[in-house]
Amino acid sequence: MGSAQQVFKTLLTSSASNNEFASQPAALNATSASAAEPQSLLSLLFSFSSSFQDWIKLAVLGAILEFARRTWAAAWAALLASFFITAHFDGEDECYDWLMVFLSKKSSWKKANELQVSTKNWSSSNRYQNDDEDIVIMDDPSGDLPMKGRTLSFLPSFGNTTTMFYKGRLLRVTRDRSQAAVGTEYVESLTLSILGRDHAILRELLLEAQTLHKSQEQNRVAIYIADNYNNWRWSGSRPKRPLSSIILEPGVKEMLIDDAKDFLTSEDWYAARGIPFRRGYLLHGAPGSGKTSLIHAVAGALGLDIYVINLARKGLDDASLNELICDLPARSIALMEDIDAAFTHGVSRDGVEGVDDEDGASSPTMESSSHGGVTLSGLLGAIDGVAAQEGRILFATTNRYQVLDAALIRPGRLDLHIEFKLATSWAAGEIFKCFYPATENISETSEEPVMEEKTPVPSTSSDGLPTLEKRTAPKLSVKQRDALAAEFAAAVPDRLTSMASIQGHLMTYKTRPYEAVKRVGDFVEAQAKKRSAREPEKKKAVEPKKETANGDDEGSSTPKDI
């Protein structure tokens, strides 16, 4: 570079000496001027060469420093990560709920500088909540009504990392949420980093979180539904219903429970004989006779969760239905309510084609719904196809047993059929006993009921406004309760109305058993009028369809029907 500068300086000196020859012709002056222009441009460029070299040096030095910084940061992060166990949890996974319950119980959130506060009912009993009894938002500030308040929940906030300790180990918690695309649902995630290199501490934390979660749900039945993205979502949970509260014909519910328990313990038996490990139950009959209530009670008795499959859901087709059933857990109950509604003319049962009464009779027509996405063949494949889930129990309910296709209700798909009829006098007496339990320490010789409990009844205040007046309700001995139940049962004819209607009558007098018995005559009369008013429409709808009932296949095997 230095030799080049000397050459150019020599050239510039020679060009300067050439200027002394001013007496030369004009043509030579013009030639000299044109040669001097590029030389002056080169001199201008090289005048910045020293500054340009400094810039290059600074850029190279900055790149080296940035590379060193990033390398050091990555090495330091890798060094720290080597001392931590980091686990990632998807918000759609069940263990995410375990950890959220576990974290909500940690006292660290009381001292956190940034957190999420929510009054949302995350589960059966606000399971994401702290144990502070003073942080409660009451739905009724006056306190006149005995209702439970909504407890504030302290949770990790999104996009922040919180540090706490678990069994003497440093624990860092990061909660995030993201969208796969604009307009889609947010997906939450949780990241835990625990100081230590032994996975045993992580397993201990997960086991403790699962135990805490299950302890809050041990007396409840979890219910899951499918969302618009065809994923199972926890919808809520209900208290387990005792089987004693289900009034059926003697031996029916005991038989169902024994059959389900035998199925759950017979996986090896099914595998040895090459039979798909699946079991299906069809509950059919009169509306309001206790089909769904029995399923709820069975789920509680067996400790199983309920997964509700709505065949009429918008956007559900054969592929989506098959995907949902394949995603069912092994030990669970799949529930398809009103399975006939997806394959008949419309969902409403008020039209001529679908007239039915409380005895469950209806017109025997069944066709694929033109507006629905699920076909009969798709449903059959999802229930009993090659890719169908095993280990699950399927419950299907219908009020129109006659319209169901024979291929749908054959053994292997719906193995056991249980008919629910209208209530008998015996059942009316039994449900009366459930509503008004007897007190054992009451003397059997007492003629008058003992008055103890109070119940609000409508009254009017001095200013004309409605108020609640406290009224006592009787305590009944076993003898008194049984006498009232017998009187109540004698007034209710067999097969007149459903159990739901009788329950509705008793709910009106839930703390007044004597008045419930006194008014049962009016209730029976009203039910008889409703039934007689529906008879002409039912006969008109059923008579033109009688000839279609003779097309059954006599050679096909029939499932067990009760």
Coordinates of C-alpha atoms in Angstrom, one line a residue, residues 91-291:
G91 CA -51.9 -27.4 29.1
E92 CA -54.0 -30.1 27.3
D93 CA -52.4 -32.9 29.3
E94 CA -54.0 -34.1 32.6
C95 CA -50.7 -33.6 34.6
Y96 CA -51.0 -29.9 33.9
D97 CA -54.0 -29.8 36.1
W98 CA -52.2 -31.8 38.8
L99 CA -49.4 -29.2 38.9
M100 CA -51.7 -26.2 38.9
V101 CA -53.5 -27.6 41.9
F102 CA -50.2 -28.3 43.6
L103 CA -48.7 -24.9 42.9
S104 CA -51.9 -23.1 44.0
K105 CA -51.5 -24.6 47.4
K106 CA -47.9 -23.4 47.9
S107 CA -47.4 -20.5 50.3
S108 CA -44.9 -18.9 48.0
W109 CA -47.7 -17.2 46.1
K110 CA -48.6 -15.1 49.1
K111 CA -45.2 -13.4 48.8
A112 CA -44.9 -13.3 45.0
N113 CA -44.5 -9.9 43.4
E114 CA -46.5 -10.9 40.3
L115 CA -49.2 -13.5 40.0
Q116 CA -52.6 -14.2 38.5
V117 CA -55.7 -13.7 40.7
S118 CA -58.9 -15.5 39.5
T119 CA -62.3 -16.3 40.9
K120 CA -63.0 -18.9 38.2
N121 CA -64.2 -22.3 39.2
W122 CA -61.3 -24.4 37.8
S123 CA -62.8 -27.6 39.1
S124 CA -65.3 -29.3 41.3
S125 CA -64.7 -27.1 44.3
N126 CA -62.4 -24.3 43.2
R127 CA -59.5 -26.7 43.3
Y128 CA -57.1 -23.9 42.2
Q129 CA -57.4 -22.0 45.4
N130 CA -55.5 -21.0 48.5
D131 CA -56.5 -22.0 51.9
D132 CA -57.1 -18.5 53.3
E133 CA -60.6 -18.4 54.7
D134 CA -60.6 -14.6 54.8
I135 CA -60.1 -14.2 51.1
V136 CA -63.6 -15.0 49.9
I137 CA -66.0 -13.2 47.6
M138 CA -69.5 -13.9 48.7
D139 CA -72.3 -14.2 46.1
D140 CA -74.7 -12.8 48.6
P141 CA -73.0 -10.0 50.6
S142 CA -76.0 -9.7 53.0
G143 CA -75.5 -13.3 54.1
D144 CA -79.2 -14.1 54.2
L145 CA -78.9 -17.0 51.8
P146 CA -76.7 -20.0 52.7
M147 CA -74.5 -20.1 49.6
K148 CA -70.8 -20.7 49.3
G149 CA -68.5 -17.8 48.3
R150 CA -66.1 -17.8 45.4
T151 CA -62.6 -18.1 46.7
L152 CA -59.7 -16.2 45.1
S153 CA -57.2 -18.3 43.4
F154 CA -53.5 -17.3 43.3
L155 CA -51.8 -18.8 40.2
P156 CA -48.5 -18.3 38.3
S157 CA -48.9 -15.4 35.8
F158 CA -48.2 -15.8 32.1
G159 CA -44.7 -15.0 30.8
N160 CA -43.0 -14.8 34.1
T161 CA -40.6 -17.0 36.1
T162 CA -41.2 -17.5 39.8
T163 CA -38.7 -19.1 42.1
M164 CA -39.6 -21.2 45.2
F165 CA -38.3 -24.2 47.1
Y166 CA -39.5 -27.8 47.1
K167 CA -38.1 -30.1 49.8
G168 CA -35.0 -27.8 50.0
R169 CA -34.5 -27.8 46.3
L170 CA -34.7 -24.6 44.2
L171 CA -37.7 -24.7 41.9
R172 CA -38.4 -22.3 39.0
V173 CA -41.9 -22.1 37.5
T174 CA -42.6 -20.5 34.2
R175 CA -46.2 -20.4 32.7
D176 CA -46.8 -19.4 29.1
R177 CA -49.5 -19.5 26.5
S178 CA -49.4 -19.3 22.8
Q179 CA -51.5 -19.4 19.6
A180 CA -50.9 -21.8 16.7
A181 CA -52.5 -19.2 14.4
V182 CA -54.5 -16.0 14.6
G183 CA -58.0 -16.6 15.8
T184 CA -57.2 -20.0 17.3
E185 CA -57.5 -20.9 21.0
Y186 CA -54.6 -20.2 23.3
V187 CA -52.7 -23.2 24.5
E188 CA -51.1 -23.0 27.9
S189 CA -47.8 -24.6 29.0
L190 CA -45.9 -25.0 32.2
T191 CA -42.1 -25.4 32.7
L192 CA -40.6 -26.6 35.9
S193 CA -36.8 -26.4 36.6
I194 CA -35.6 -28.2 39.8
L195 CA -32.1 -28.0 41.1
G196 CA -30.7 -31.4 41.0
R197 CA -29.7 -34.2 38.6
D198 CA -31.7 -37.1 40.0
H199 CA -35.1 -37.6 38.4
A200 CA -36.4 -39.0 41.6
I201 CA -37.2 -35.5 42.9
L202 CA -39.3 -34.8 39.8
R203 CA -41.2 -38.1 40.3
E204 CA -41.8 -37.2 43.9
L205 CA -43.2 -33.8 42.9
L206 CA -45.5 -35.3 40.3
L207 CA -46.7 -38.0 42.6
E208 CA -47.5 -35.5 45.3
A209 CA -49.3 -33.3 42.8
Q210 CA -51.3 -36.3 41.5
T211 CA -52.2 -37.4 45.0
L212 CA -53.4 -33.9 46.0
H213 CA -55.4 -33.6 42.8
K214 CA -57.0 -37.0 43.3
S215 CA -57.8 -36.3 46.9
Q216 CA -60.0 -33.4 45.9
E217 CA -61.8 -35.6 43.3
Q218 CA -62.1 -38.8 45.2
N219 CA -65.8 -38.3 46.0
R220 CA -66.7 -36.8 42.6
V221 CA -67.1 -37.9 39.0
A222 CA -65.1 -36.0 36.4
I223 CA -67.0 -35.2 33.2
Y224 CA -65.2 -34.5 29.9
I225 CA -66.6 -33.1 26.7
A226 CA -65.1 -32.6 23.2
D227 CA -64.3 -29.0 22.1
N228 CA -64.4 -27.5 18.6
Y229 CA -60.9 -28.7 18.0
N230 CA -61.8 -32.3 18.7
N231 CA -59.9 -32.5 22.0
W232 CA -61.2 -33.8 25.3
R233 CA -61.7 -31.0 27.8
W234 CA -62.5 -31.2 31.5
S235 CA -66.0 -29.8 31.8
G236 CA -66.6 -30.2 35.5
S237 CA -67.3 -32.8 38.1
R238 CA -70.3 -33.9 40.1
P239 CA -70.6 -35.5 43.5
K240 CA -70.8 -39.3 43.4
R241 CA -74.4 -40.4 43.5
P242 CA -75.2 -43.3 45.8
L243 CA -76.8 -46.3 44.2
S244 CA -79.4 -46.3 46.9
S245 CA -80.8 -43.1 45.4
I246 CA -81.6 -44.9 42.1
I247 CA -85.0 -46.5 42.2
L248 CA -85.3 -49.4 39.7
E249 CA -86.9 -52.8 39.6
P250 CA -85.3 -55.1 42.2
G251 CA -82.0 -56.6 41.0
V252 CA -81.4 -54.4 37.9
K253 CA -78.8 -52.0 39.2
E254 CA -77.0 -54.8 41.1
M255 CA -76.8 -56.8 38.0
L256 CA -75.4 -53.9 36.0
I257 CA -72.8 -53.1 38.6
D258 CA -71.7 -56.7 38.9
D259 CA -71.5 -57.0 35.1
A260 CA -69.3 -53.9 34.8
K261 CA -67.0 -54.9 37.6
D262 CA -66.6 -58.3 36.0
F263 CA -65.7 -56.7 32.7
L264 CA -63.1 -54.4 34.2
T265 CA -61.3 -57.4 35.8
S266 CA -61.4 -59.7 32.7
E267 CA -58.9 -58.2 30.3
D268 CA -56.8 -61.4 30.3
W269 CA -59.9 -63.5 29.7
Y270 CA -60.9 -61.4 26.7
A271 CA -57.3 -61.5 25.3
A272 CA -57.0 -65.3 25.6
R273 CA -60.1 -65.8 23.5
G274 CA -59.4 -63.1 21.0
I275 CA -62.4 -61.0 21.9
P276 CA -62.1 -57.2 21.8
F277 CA -62.0 -55.9 25.3
R278 CA -65.1 -53.7 25.1
R279 CA -68.5 -53.6 26.7
G280 CA -71.6 -51.7 25.7
Y281 CA -74.9 -51.0 27.5
L282 CA -78.1 -49.6 26.0
L283 CA -80.5 -48.0 28.4
H284 CA -83.8 -47.4 26.7
G285 CA -87.4 -46.6 27.7
A286 CA -89.5 -43.8 29.0
P287 CA -88.1 -40.3 29.4
G288 CA -87.3 -39.3 32.9
S289 CA -87.1 -42.8 34.2
G290 CA -83.5 -42.5 35.5
K291 CA -81.2 -43.6 32.6

